[in-house]
Every structure is written in C-alpha cells, then in structure tokens.
C-alpha cells in the first residue's frame, strides 16, 4: 500500500528531475537553432524544427509547451537563440517569425494528438502534420509581411523546406522509443 505523499509525488508534473530534463531540452532547442545552413533568400535550413517535433512527441503538452516557451521567451528578450542567432521581438514580428511562433502551437497540439502511449504510425502521421503546419504558418507570415505573392511565398517559404522537414519529422517520430527509454532510465 502506498501512502498519500508517495501518490502525490508521482502525480506531480514538474518534479525537480523533470525540470532539469526540461531545461536540458530547452538548451538543445537553443543549440539546434545554430545548426543551420543559410539560404540565399535569408532563410535557413535548421535542426530546430526536428528538435521541437521530438520534444512534442516525448513530453506531455504541459511540459512540451514549457520547454518551447522557455526557448521562445529567451529569444524574445534578446538572447540569440532563434534561427541563425537571431533574437528579439523584431524577429518574431518579421518575415521569418511565423516559423518560431508555430513551434508554440506544435508543442501543444502534437502531444495531445499522439496521446500518452507511443504508436509509431500515429506519431509519424502527427509529426508529418506538424511539419506541414509549421511550414504553412511560416509561409503565411512571410507572405503577409514580406509582401510576396502566394506563389512566391509557396516556393520560398514552403516548397524549399517541406521535403527535408518531412524527413526530419519522420525520423523524430521513429526515435521516440529510444529517447523515452533513456528518459525513463533517468527517472528511475
């Protein structure tokens, strides 16, 4: 029989150990923004969306959102953690900010859509959906703020990224069990 304090401890979402793990993943987000290849149009191919997708697949919505929110707030206040070392509200409200803003939505939607129990097919479909959503959201902001036509925005802001983003999303969905095993071992 477990006592009440043991039950309450197990039900807490934000234990000290969870907060440390979440902080490590927030740091991974910061680093992944620097792992990028600049393109001639001013955008970047980056590992950031891979990291966001992996986090959203690994953690419950509350933790996933907090991890991405920490990264987002750091960048918003001027810490250069956005793609290409960018930072500040100006970046968020600029042409490429829609991609970063969409990560907050992904951090909530993906855990809800995948559920607690891992299912490879469901995780893969949700990861693909998240990649499409990020690229669409980013494309739309770029189109509106960059005064691009729909065709220009589609080519520059969606078509240039979607194939590689789909590959990254599919890979993220496939490695979730290994990461869950590592995280479970760390929690023991």
Coordinates of N, CA, C and O in Angstrom, one line a residue:
X1 N 0.8 -1.2 0.0 CA 0.0 0.0 0.0 C 0.9 1.2 0.0 O 1.8 1.4 0.8
X2 N 0.6 2.2 -0.9 CA 1.4 3.4 -0.9 C 0.7 4.5 -0.1 O -0.5 4.5 0.1
X3 N 1.6 5.3 0.5 CA 1.0 6.3 1.4 C 0.6 7.5 0.5 O 1.1 7.6 -0.7
X4 N -0.1 8.5 1.0 CA -0.6 9.6 0.2 C 0.5 10.5 -0.3 O 0.4 11.0 -1.4
X5 N 1.6 10.7 0.4 CA 2.7 11.5 -0.1 C 3.4 10.9 -1.3 O 3.8 11.6 -2.2
X6 N 3.5 9.6 -1.3 CA 4.1 8.9 -2.5 C 3.2 9.1 -3.7 O 3.7 9.3 -4.8
X7 N 1.9 9.0 -3.5 CA 1.0 9.2 -4.6 C 1.1 10.6 -5.2 O 1.1 10.8 -6.4
X8 N 1.1 11.6 -4.3 CA 1.2 13.0 -4.7 C 2.5 13.2 -5.4 O 2.5 14.0 -6.4
X9 N 3.6 12.7 -5.0 CA 4.9 12.9 -5.6 C 4.8 12.3 -7.1 O 5.3 12.9 -8.0
X10 N 4.3 11.1 -7.2 CA 4.2 10.5 -8.6 C 3.3 11.3 -9.5 O 3.5 11.3 -10.7
X11 N 2.3 12.0 -9.0 CA 1.4 12.7 -9.8 C 1.9 14.1 -10.3 O 1.3 14.7 -11.2
X12 N 2.9 14.6 -9.6 CA 3.4 15.9 -10.0 C 4.0 15.9 -11.3 O 4.8 15.0 -11.7
X13 N 3.7 16.9 -12.1 CA 4.2 17.0 -13.5 C 5.6 17.6 -13.4 O 6.5 17.2 -14.2
X14 N 5.9 18.5 -12.5 CA 7.1 19.3 -12.5 C 7.9 19.0 -11.3 O 8.1 19.8 -10.4
X15 N 8.5 17.8 -11.3 CA 9.4 17.4 -10.2 C 10.8 18.1 -10.5 O 11.0 18.6 -11.7
X16 N 11.6 18.1 -9.6 CA 13.0 18.7 -9.8 C 13.7 18.0 -10.9 O 14.3 18.7 -11.8
X17 N 13.6 16.7 -11.0 CA 14.2 16.0 -12.0 C 13.6 16.3 -13.4 O 14.3 16.5 -14.4
X18 N 12.3 16.4 -13.5 CA 11.6 16.8 -14.7 C 12.0 18.2 -15.2 O 12.2 18.4 -16.4
X19 N 12.2 19.1 -14.2 CA 12.5 20.5 -14.6 C 14.0 20.5 -15.1 O 14.2 21.2 -16.1
X20 N 14.9 19.7 -14.6 CA 16.2 19.6 -15.1 C 16.2 19.0 -16.5 O 16.9 19.6 -17.4
X21 N 15.5 18.0 -16.7 CA 15.4 17.4 -18.1 C 14.8 18.4 -19.0 O 15.3 18.5 -20.2
X22 N 13.8 19.1 -18.6 CA 13.1 20.1 -19.5 C 14.1 21.2 -19.8 O 14.2 21.6 -21.0
X23 N 14.9 21.6 -18.8 CA 15.9 22.6 -19.1 C 17.0 22.2 -20.1 O 17.4 22.9 -20.9
X24 N 17.3 20.9 -20.0 CA 18.3 20.3 -20.9 C 17.7 20.4 -22.4 O 18.4 20.7 -23.3
X25 N 16.5 20.0 -22.5 CA 15.8 20.1 -23.8 C 15.7 21.5 -24.3 O 15.7 21.8 -25.5
X26 N 15.4 22.5 -23.4 CA 15.4 23.9 -23.8 C 16.8 24.3 -24.4 O 16.9 25.0 -25.4
X27 N 17.8 23.8 -23.7 CA 19.2 24.1 -24.2 C 19.4 23.5 -25.5 O 20.0 24.1 -26.4
X28 N 18.9 22.3 -25.7 CA 19.0 21.6 -27.1 C 18.3 22.4 -28.1 O 18.9 22.6 -29.2
X29 N 17.2 23.0 -27.8 CA 16.5 23.9 -28.8 C 17.4 25.1 -29.1 O 17.5 25.4 -30.3
X30 N 18.0 25.7 -28.1 CA 18.9 26.8 -28.3 C 20.0 26.5 -29.3 O 20.3 27.2 -30.2
X31 N 20.6 25.3 -29.0 CA 21.7 24.9 -29.8 C 21.3 24.5 -31.2 O 22.0 24.8 -32.2
X32 N 20.1 23.9 -31.4 CA 19.7 23.4 -32.7 C 19.4 24.6 -33.6 O 19.5 24.4 -34.9
X33 N 19.1 25.7 -33.1 CA 18.9 26.9 -34.0 C 20.2 27.3 -34.7 O 20.2 27.9 -35.7
X34 N 21.3 27.0 -34.0 CA 22.6 27.4 -34.6 C 23.1 26.4 -35.6 O 24.0 26.6 -36.4
X35 N 22.5 25.2 -35.6 CA 22.9 24.1 -36.5 C 22.0 24.4 -37.8 O 21.0 23.7 -38.0
X36 N 22.5 25.3 -38.6 CA 21.7 25.7 -39.8 C 22.5 26.0 -41.0 O 23.7 26.3 -40.8
X37 N 21.9 26.0 -42.1 CA 22.5 26.3 -43.4 C 21.8 27.5 -43.9 O 20.6 27.4 -44.2
X38 N 22.4 28.7 -44.0 CA 21.7 29.8 -44.6 C 21.5 29.7 -46.1 O 22.3 29.1 -46.8
X39 N 20.3 30.2 -46.5 CA 19.9 30.1 -47.9 C 20.0 31.5 -48.5 O 20.0 32.5 -47.7
X40 N 20.1 31.7 -49.8 CA 20.3 33.0 -50.4 C 19.1 33.9 -50.1 O 19.3 35.1 -50.1
X41 N 17.9 33.4 -49.9 CA 16.7 34.2 -49.6 C 16.6 34.8 -48.2 O 15.7 35.4 -47.8
X42 N 17.6 34.5 -47.4 CA 17.6 35.0 -46.0 C 17.1 34.0 -45.0 O 17.2 34.2 -43.8
X43 N 16.5 32.9 -45.5 CA 16.0 31.8 -44.5 C 17.1 30.8 -44.3 O 18.2 31.0 -44.8
X44 N 16.8 29.8 -43.4 CA 17.8 28.8 -43.1 C 17.2 27.4 -43.1 O 16.0 27.3 -42.7
X45 N 18.0 26.4 -43.4 CA 17.6 25.1 -43.1 C 18.3 24.8 -41.8 O 19.5 25.0 -41.6
X46 N 17.5 24.3 -40.8 CA 17.9 24.1 -39.5 C 17.4 22.8 -38.8 O 16.5 22.2 -39.3
X47 N 18.0 22.5 -37.7 CA 17.6 21.3 -36.9 C 16.5 21.7 -35.8 O 16.1 20.9 -35.1
X48 N 16.2 23.0 -35.8 CA 15.2 23.5 -34.8 C 13.9 22.8 -34.8 O 13.4 22.3 -33.8
X49 N 13.3 22.7 -36.0 CA 12.0 22.0 -36.1 C 12.1 20.5 -35.8 O 11.1 20.0 -35.3
X50 N 13.2 19.9 -36.1 CA 13.4 18.5 -35.7 C 13.4 18.4 -34.1 O 12.7 17.5 -33.6
X51 N 14.1 19.3 -33.5 CA 14.1 19.3 -32.0 C 12.8 19.6 -31.4 O 12.3 18.9 -30.4
X52 N 12.0 20.5 -32.0 CA 10.7 20.8 -31.5 C 9.8 19.6 -31.6 O 9.0 19.3 -30.7
X53 N 9.8 19.0 -32.8 CA 9.0 17.8 -33.0 C 9.3 16.7 -32.1 O 8.4 16.1 -31.5
X54 N 10.6 16.5 -31.9 CA 11.0 15.4 -30.9 C 10.5 15.7 -29.5 O 10.0 14.8 -28.8
X55 N 10.7 16.9 -29.1 CA 10.2 17.3 -27.7 C 8.7 17.2 -27.6 O 8.2 16.6 -26.6
X56 N 8.0 17.6 -28.6 CA 6.5 17.5 -28.6 C 6.0 16.0 -28.6 O 5.0 15.7 -28.0
X57 N 6.8 15.1 -29.2 CA 6.5 13.7 -29.2 C 6.9 13.0 -27.9 O 6.3 12.0 -27.5
X58 N 7.9 13.6 -27.2 CA 8.4 12.9 -26.0 C 7.6 13.3 -24.7 O 7.5 12.5 -23.8
X59 N 7.2 14.6 -24.6 CA 6.7 15.1 -23.4 C 5.2 15.3 -23.4 O 4.7 15.6 -24.5
X60 N 4.6 15.3 -22.3 CA 3.1 15.7 -22.2 C 3.0 17.2 -22.7 O 4.0 18.0 -22.6
X61 N 1.8 17.6 -23.0 CA 1.6 19.0 -23.6 C 2.1 20.1 -22.6 O 2.8 21.1 -23.0
X62 N 1.9 19.9 -21.3 CA 2.3 21.0 -20.4 C 3.8 21.1 -20.4 O 4.3 22.2 -20.4
X63 N 4.5 20.0 -20.4 CA 6.0 20.1 -20.3 C 6.6 20.5 -21.7 O 7.5 21.3 -21.8
X64 N 6.0 20.0 -22.7 CA 6.4 20.3 -24.1 C 6.3 21.8 -24.3 O 7.2 22.5 -24.8
X65 N 5.1 22.4 -23.9 CA 4.9 23.8 -24.1 C 5.9 24.6 -23.3 O 6.4 25.6 -23.7
X66 N 6.1 24.2 -22.0 CA 7.0 25.0 -21.2 C 8.4 25.0 -21.7 O 9.1 26.0 -21.7
X67 N 8.9 23.8 -22.3 CA 10.2 23.8 -22.9 C 10.3 24.8 -24.1 O 11.3 25.6 -24.1
X68 N 9.4 24.7 -25.0 CA 9.4 25.6 -26.1 C 9.2 27.1 -25.7 O 9.8 28.0 -26.2
X69 N 8.3 27.3 -24.7 CA 8.1 28.6 -24.2 C 9.4 29.3 -23.6 O 9.7 30.4 -23.8
X70 N 10.1 28.5 -22.9 CA 11.4 29.0 -22.3 C 12.3 29.4 -23.4 O 12.9 30.5 -23.4
X71 N 12.5 28.6 -24.5 CA 13.3 28.9 -25.6 C 12.8 30.2 -26.3 O 13.5 31.1 -26.6
X72 N 11.4 30.3 -26.5 CA 10.8 31.4 -27.2 C 11.0 32.7 -26.4 O 11.3 33.7 -26.9
X73 N 10.8 32.6 -25.0 CA 11.0 33.8 -24.2 C 12.4 34.3 -24.2 O 12.7 35.5 -24.2
X74 N 13.4 33.3 -24.1 CA 14.8 33.7 -24.2 C 15.1 34.5 -25.5 O 15.7 35.5 -25.4
X75 N 14.6 34.0 -26.6 CA 14.8 34.7 -27.9 C 14.1 36.0 -27.9 O 14.6 37.0 -28.5
X76 N 12.9 36.1 -27.3 CA 12.1 37.3 -27.4 C 12.7 38.4 -26.6 O 12.6 39.6 -27.0
X77 N 13.4 38.1 -25.5 CA 14.1 39.2 -24.7 C 15.5 39.5 -25.2 O 16.1 40.3 -24.6
X78 N 15.9 38.9 -26.3 CA 17.2 39.3 -26.9 C 18.3 38.2 -26.8 O 19.4 38.5 -27.3
X79 N 18.1 37.1 -26.2 CA 19.1 36.1 -26.2 C 19.1 35.4 -27.6 O 18.1 35.0 -28.1
X80 N 20.3 35.4 -28.3 CA 20.3 35.0 -29.7 C 20.1 33.4 -29.9 O 21.0 32.7 -30.2
X81 N 18.9 33.0 -29.7 CA 18.6 31.5 -29.8 C 17.6 31.2 -30.9 O 17.3 30.0 -31.1
X82 N 17.2 32.2 -31.7 CA 16.4 31.9 -32.8 C 17.3 31.5 -34.0 O 18.5 31.6 -33.9
X83 N 16.7 31.1 -35.1 CA 17.4 30.6 -36.2 C 18.5 31.6 -36.7 O 18.2 32.8 -36.8
X84 N 19.7 31.1 -36.9 CA 20.7 31.9 -37.4 C 21.3 32.9 -36.3 O 21.9 33.9 -36.7
X85 N 21.0 32.7 -35.1 CA 21.5 33.5 -34.0 C 20.7 34.8 -33.9 O 21.1 35.8 -33.3
X86 N 19.5 34.8 -34.4 CA 18.6 36.0 -34.3 C 17.9 36.0 -33.0 O 17.8 35.0 -32.3
X87 N 17.4 37.2 -32.6 CA 16.7 37.4 -31.3 C 15.8 38.6 -31.4 O 15.9 39.4 -32.3
X88 N 14.9 38.7 -30.4 CA 14.1 39.9 -30.2 C 12.7 39.8 -30.8 O 12.5 38.9 -31.7
X89 N 11.9 40.7 -30.4 CA 10.5 40.8 -30.8 C 10.5 41.1 -32.3 O 9.6 40.7 -33.1
X90 N 11.5 41.9 -32.8 CA 11.5 42.3 -34.2 C 11.6 41.0 -35.1 O 11.0 41.0 -36.2
X91 N 12.4 40.0 -34.6 CA 12.5 38.8 -35.4 C 11.1 38.1 -35.4 O 10.7 37.6 -36.5
X92 N 10.5 38.0 -34.3 CA 9.2 37.3 -34.2 C 8.2 38.0 -35.1 O 7.3 37.3 -35.7
X93 N 8.2 39.3 -35.1 CA 7.2 40.0 -35.9 C 7.7 40.3 -37.3 O 7.0 40.9 -38.1
X94 N 8.8 39.7 -37.7 CA 9.3 39.9 -39.0 C 8.9 38.7 -39.9 O 8.1 37.9 -39.6
X95 N 9.6 38.7 -41.1 CA 9.2 37.7 -42.2 C 9.3 36.3 -41.7 O 8.4 35.5 -42.1
X96 N 10.3 35.9 -40.9 CA 10.5 34.5 -40.6 C 10.0 34.1 -39.2 O 10.1 33.0 -38.8
X97 N 9.4 35.1 -38.5 CA 8.9 34.8 -37.1 C 7.8 33.8 -37.1 O 7.6 33.2 -36.0
X98 N 7.0 33.6 -38.1 CA 5.9 32.7 -38.1 C 6.4 31.3 -37.9 O 5.6 30.5 -37.2
X99 N 7.5 30.9 -38.3 CA 8.0 29.6 -38.1 C 8.2 29.4 -36.6 O 7.8 28.3 -36.0
X100 N 8.9 30.4 -35.9 CA 9.1 30.3 -34.5 C 7.8 30.3 -33.7 O 7.6 29.5 -32.7
X101 N 6.9 31.1 -34.1 CA 5.6 31.2 -33.4 C 4.8 29.9 -33.5 O 4.2 29.4 -32.6
X102 N 4.9 29.2 -34.7 CA 4.2 28.0 -34.9 C 4.7 26.9 -33.9 O 4.0 25.9 -33.6
X103 N 6.0 27.0 -33.5 CA 6.5 25.9 -32.6 C 5.7 25.9 -31.3 O 5.6 24.8 -30.7
X104 N 5.2 27.0 -30.8 CA 4.4 27.0 -29.6 C 3.1 26.2 -29.8 O 2.7 25.5 -28.9
X105 N 2.5 26.4 -31.0 CA 1.3 25.6 -31.3 C 1.7 24.1 -31.4 O 0.9 23.3 -30.9
X106 N 2.7 23.8 -32.0 CA 3.2 22.4 -32.2 C 3.4 21.7 -30.8 O 3.1 20.6 -30.6
X107 N 4.0 22.5 -29.9 CA 4.3 22.0 -28.6 C 3.1 21.6 -27.8 O 3.1 20.7 -26.9
X108 N 1.9 22.2 -28.2 CA 0.7 21.8 -27.5 C -0.1 20.7 -28.3 O -0.5 19.7 -27.8
X109 N -0.2 20.9 -29.6 CA -1.0 20.0 -30.4 C -0.4 18.6 -30.6 O -1.2 17.6 -30.5
X110 N 0.8 18.5 -30.8 CA 1.4 17.2 -31.0 C 1.3 16.2 -29.9 O 0.8 15.1 -30.0
X111 N 1.5 16.6 -28.6 CA 1.3 15.7 -27.5 C -0.1 15.3 -27.3 O -0.4 14.2 -27.0
X112 N -1.0 16.2 -27.6 CA -2.5 15.9 -27.5 C -2.9 14.9 -28.5 O -3.6 14.0 -28.3
X113 N -2.4 15.2 -29.8 CA -2.8 14.3 -30.9 C -2.2 12.9 -30.8 O -2.8 11.9 -31.3
X114 N -1.0 12.8 -30.3 CA -0.3 11.5 -30.2 C -0.8 10.7 -29.0 O -0.7 9.5 -29.0
X115 N -1.2 11.3 -27.9 CA -1.5 10.6 -26.7 C -0.3 10.2 -25.9 O 0.8 10.4 -26.3
X116 N -0.6 9.5 -24.8 CA 0.5 9.1 -23.9 C 1.2 7.9 -24.4 O 2.4 7.8 -24.3
X117 N 0.5 6.9 -24.9 CA 1.1 5.7 -25.3 C 1.6 5.8 -26.8 O 0.9 6.3 -27.7
X118 N 2.9 5.4 -27.0 CA 3.5 5.5 -28.3 C 2.9 4.5 -29.3 O 2.8 3.4 -29.0
X119 N 2.6 5.1 -30.4 CA 2.1 4.3 -31.6 C 2.9 4.9 -32.8 O 2.7 6.0 -33.1
X120 N 3.7 4.0 -33.4 CA 4.6 4.5 -34.4 C 3.9 5.2 -35.6 O 4.2 6.2 -36.1
X121 N 2.8 4.6 -36.0 CA 2.1 5.1 -37.2 C 1.4 6.4 -36.8 O 1.5 7.4 -37.5
X122 N 0.8 6.5 -35.6 CA 0.1 7.7 -35.2 C 1.2 8.8 -35.0 O 1.0 10.0 -35.4
X123 N 2.3 8.5 -34.3 CA 3.3 9.5 -34.1 C 3.9 10.0 -35.4 O 4.1 11.2 -35.6
X124 N 4.1 9.1 -36.4 CA 4.6 9.6 -37.7 C 3.6 10.5 -38.4 O 4.0 11.5 -39.0
X125 N 2.3 10.1 -38.4 CA 1.3 11.0 -39.1 C 1.2 12.3 -38.4 O 1.2 13.4 -39.1
X126 N 1.2 12.4 -37.1 CA 1.2 13.6 -36.3 C 2.4 14.5 -36.6 O 2.4 15.7 -36.8
X127 N 3.6 13.8 -36.7 CA 4.8 14.5 -36.9 C 4.8 15.1 -38.3 O 5.2 16.3 -38.5
X128 N 4.3 14.4 -39.3 CA 4.2 14.9 -40.7 C 3.2 16.1 -40.7 O 3.5 17.2 -41.3
X129 N 2.1 16.0 -40.0 CA 1.1 17.1 -39.8 C 1.8 18.3 -39.2 O 1.6 19.4 -39.7
X130 N 2.6 18.1 -38.2 CA 3.3 19.2 -37.6 C 4.3 19.9 -38.5 O 4.4 21.2 -38.5
X131 N 5.0 19.2 -39.3 CA 5.9 19.8 -40.3 C 5.2 20.6 -41.3 O 5.6 21.7 -41.6
X132 N 4.1 20.1 -41.8 CA 3.3 20.9 -42.8 C 2.7 22.1 -42.1 O 2.8 23.2 -42.7
X133 N 2.2 22.0 -40.9 CA 1.7 23.2 -40.2 C 2.7 24.2 -39.9 O 2.5 25.4 -40.2
X134 N 3.9 23.9 -39.5 CA 5.0 24.8 -39.3 C 5.3 25.6 -40.6 O 5.4 26.8 -40.6
X135 N 5.5 24.8 -41.6 CA 5.9 25.4 -42.9 C 4.8 26.3 -43.5 O 5.0 27.4 -44.1
X136 N 3.5 25.9 -43.3 CA 2.4 26.7 -43.8 C 2.3 28.0 -43.0 O 2.1 29.1 -43.6
X137 N 2.4 27.9 -41.7 CA 2.3 29.1 -40.8 C 3.4 30.0 -41.1 O 3.2 31.2 -41.2
X138 N 4.6 29.5 -41.2 CA 5.8 30.4 -41.5 C 5.6 31.0 -42.9 O 5.9 32.2 -43.1
X139 N 5.2 30.2 -43.9 CA 5.0 30.7 -45.2 C 4.0 31.9 -45.2 O 4.2 32.9 -45.9
X140 N 2.9 31.7 -44.5 CA 1.8 32.7 -44.5 C 2.3 34.1 -43.9 O 2.1 35.1 -44.4
X141 N 3.1 34.0 -42.8 CA 3.6 35.2 -42.2 C 4.6 35.9 -43.1 O 4.6 37.1 -43.3
X142 N 5.4 35.1 -43.8 CA 6.4 35.6 -44.7 C 5.7 36.2 -45.9 O 6.1 37.3 -46.3
X143 N 4.6 35.6 -46.4 CA 3.9 36.2 -47.5 C 3.3 37.5 -47.1 O 3.4 38.5 -47.9
X144 N 2.7 37.6 -45.9 CA 2.0 38.8 -45.5 C 3.0 40.0 -45.2 O 2.8 41.1 -45.6
X145 N 4.0 39.6 -44.4 CA 5.0 40.7 -44.0 C 6.0 41.0 -45.1 O 6.5 42.1 -45.1
X146 N 6.3 40.0 -45.9 CA 7.3 40.2 -47.0 C 6.7 40.7 -48.3 O 7.4 40.9 -49.2
X147 N 5.4 40.9 -48.3 CA 4.6 41.3 -49.5 C 4.9 40.4 -50.7 O 5.2 40.9 -51.8
X148 N 4.8 39.1 -50.4 CA 5.1 38.2 -51.5 C 3.7 37.7 -52.1 O 2.7 37.7 -51.3
X149 N 3.7 37.3 -53.3 CA 2.5 36.6 -53.8 C 2.4 35.3 -53.2 O 3.4 34.7 -52.7
X150 N 1.3 34.6 -53.4 CA 1.1 33.3 -52.8 C 2.1 32.3 -53.5 O 2.7 31.5 -52.8
X151 N 2.3 32.5 -54.8 CA 3.3 31.6 -55.5 C 4.7 31.8 -55.0 O 5.4 30.8 -54.7
X152 N 5.1 33.1 -54.8 CA 6.4 33.3 -54.3 C 6.6 32.8 -52.9 O 7.6 32.2 -52.6
X153 N 5.6 33.0 -52.1 CA 5.7 32.5 -50.7 C 5.7 31.0 -50.6 O 6.4 30.4 -49.8
X154 N 4.9 30.4 -51.5 CA 4.9 28.9 -51.5 C 6.2 28.3 -51.9 O 6.7 27.4 -51.3
X155 N 6.8 28.9 -52.9 CA 8.1 28.4 -53.4 C 9.2 28.7 -52.4 O 10.0 27.8 -52.0
X156 N 9.3 29.9 -51.9 CA 10.3 30.3 -50.9 C 10.1 29.8 -49.5 O 11.1 29.4 -48.8
X157 N 8.9 29.8 -49.1 CA 8.6 29.5 -47.7 C 8.0 28.2 -47.3 O 8.0 27.8 -46.2
X158 N 7.6 27.4 -48.4 CA 7.1 26.1 -48.1 C 7.8 25.0 -48.9 O 8.4 24.1 -48.3
X159 N 7.8 25.2 -50.2 CA 8.4 24.1 -51.1 C 9.9 23.9 -50.8 O 10.4 22.8 -50.9
X160 N 10.6 25.0 -50.5 CA 12.0 24.9 -50.2 C 12.3 24.1 -49.0 O 13.4 23.6 -48.8
X161 N 11.4 24.0 -48.0 CA 11.6 23.4 -46.7 C 10.9 22.0 -46.6 O 11.4 21.2 -45.8
X162 N 9.8 21.8 -47.2 CA 8.9 20.8 -46.8 C 9.5 19.4 -46.9 O 9.3 18.5 -46.0
X163 N 10.2 19.1 -48.0 CA 10.8 17.8 -48.1 C 11.7 17.4 -47.0 O 11.6 16.4 -46.4
X164 N 12.7 18.3 -46.7 CA 13.6 18.0 -45.6 C 12.9 18.0 -44.3 O 13.2 17.2 -43.4
X165 N 11.9 18.9 -44.1 CA 11.2 18.9 -42.8 C 10.4 17.7 -42.6 O 10.2 17.2 -41.5
X166 N 9.8 17.1 -43.7 CA 9.1 15.8 -43.6 C 10.1 14.7 -43.2 O 9.7 13.9 -42.3
X167 N 11.2 14.7 -43.8 CA 12.2 13.7 -43.4 C 12.6 13.8 -41.9 O 12.6 12.8 -41.2
X168 N 12.9 15.0 -41.5 CA 13.2 15.2 -40.1 C 12.0 14.8 -39.1 O 12.3 14.2 -38.1
X169 N 10.8 15.1 -39.5 CA 9.6 14.8 -38.7 C 9.5 13.3 -38.6 O 9.2 12.7 -37.5
X170 N 9.7 12.6 -39.7 CA 9.6 11.1 -39.7 C 10.7 10.5 -38.9 O 10.4 9.6 -38.1
X171 N 11.9 11.0 -39.0 CA 13.0 10.5 -38.2 C 12.7 10.7 -36.7 O 12.9 9.8 -35.8
X172 N 12.2 11.9 -36.3 CA 11.9 12.2 -34.9 C 10.8 11.2 -34.4 O 11.0 10.7 -33.3
X173 N 9.8 10.9 -35.2 CA 8.8 10.0 -34.8 C 9.3 8.6 -34.5 O 8.9 7.9 -33.7
X174 N 10.4 8.2 -35.3 CA 10.9 6.9 -35.2 C 11.8 6.7 -34.0 O 12.0 5.6 -33.5
X175 N 12.5 7.8 -33.5 CA 13.4 7.6 -32.5 C 12.8 7.9 -31.1 O 13.5 7.8 -30.1
X176 N 11.6 8.2 -31.0 CA 10.9 8.4 -29.7 C 11.1 7.3 -28.8 O 11.4 7.5 -27.6
X177 N 10.9 6.0 -29.1 CA 11.0 4.9 -28.2 C 12.4 4.9 -27.5 O 12.5 4.7 -26.3
X178 N 13.5 5.2 -28.3 CA 14.8 5.2 -27.7 C 15.0 6.3 -26.7 O 15.5 6.1 -25.6
X179 N 14.5 7.5 -27.0 CA 14.5 8.6 -26.1 C 13.7 8.4 -24.9 O 14.1 8.8 -23.8
X180 N 12.5 7.8 -25.0 CA 11.7 7.5 -23.9 C 12.4 6.5 -22.9 O 12.3 6.6 -21.7
X181 N 13.1 5.6 -23.5 CA 13.8 4.6 -22.7 C 14.9 5.3 -21.9 O 15.1 5.1 -20.7
X182 N 15.6 6.2 -22.6 CA 16.7 7.0 -21.9 C 16.0 7.9 -20.8 O 16.6 7.9 -19.7
X183 N 15.0 8.5 -21.1 CA 14.3 9.4 -20.1 C 13.7 8.6 -19.0 O 13.8 9.0 -17.8
X184 N 13.2 7.4 -19.3 CA 12.6 6.6 -18.2 C 13.8 6.1 -17.3 O 13.6 6.0 -16.1
X185 N 14.9 5.7 -17.9 CA 16.0 5.3 -17.1 C 16.6 6.4 -16.2 O 16.9 6.2 -15.1
X186 N 16.5 7.6 -16.8 CA 17.0 8.8 -16.0 C 16.0 9.1 -14.8 O 16.5 9.6 -13.8
X187 N 14.8 8.8 -15.0 CA 13.8 9.0 -13.9 C 13.8 7.9 -12.8 O 13.1 8.1 -11.8
X188 N 14.5 6.8 -13.1 CA 14.5 5.7 -12.1 C 15.5 6.0 -10.9 O 16.4 6.8 -11.0

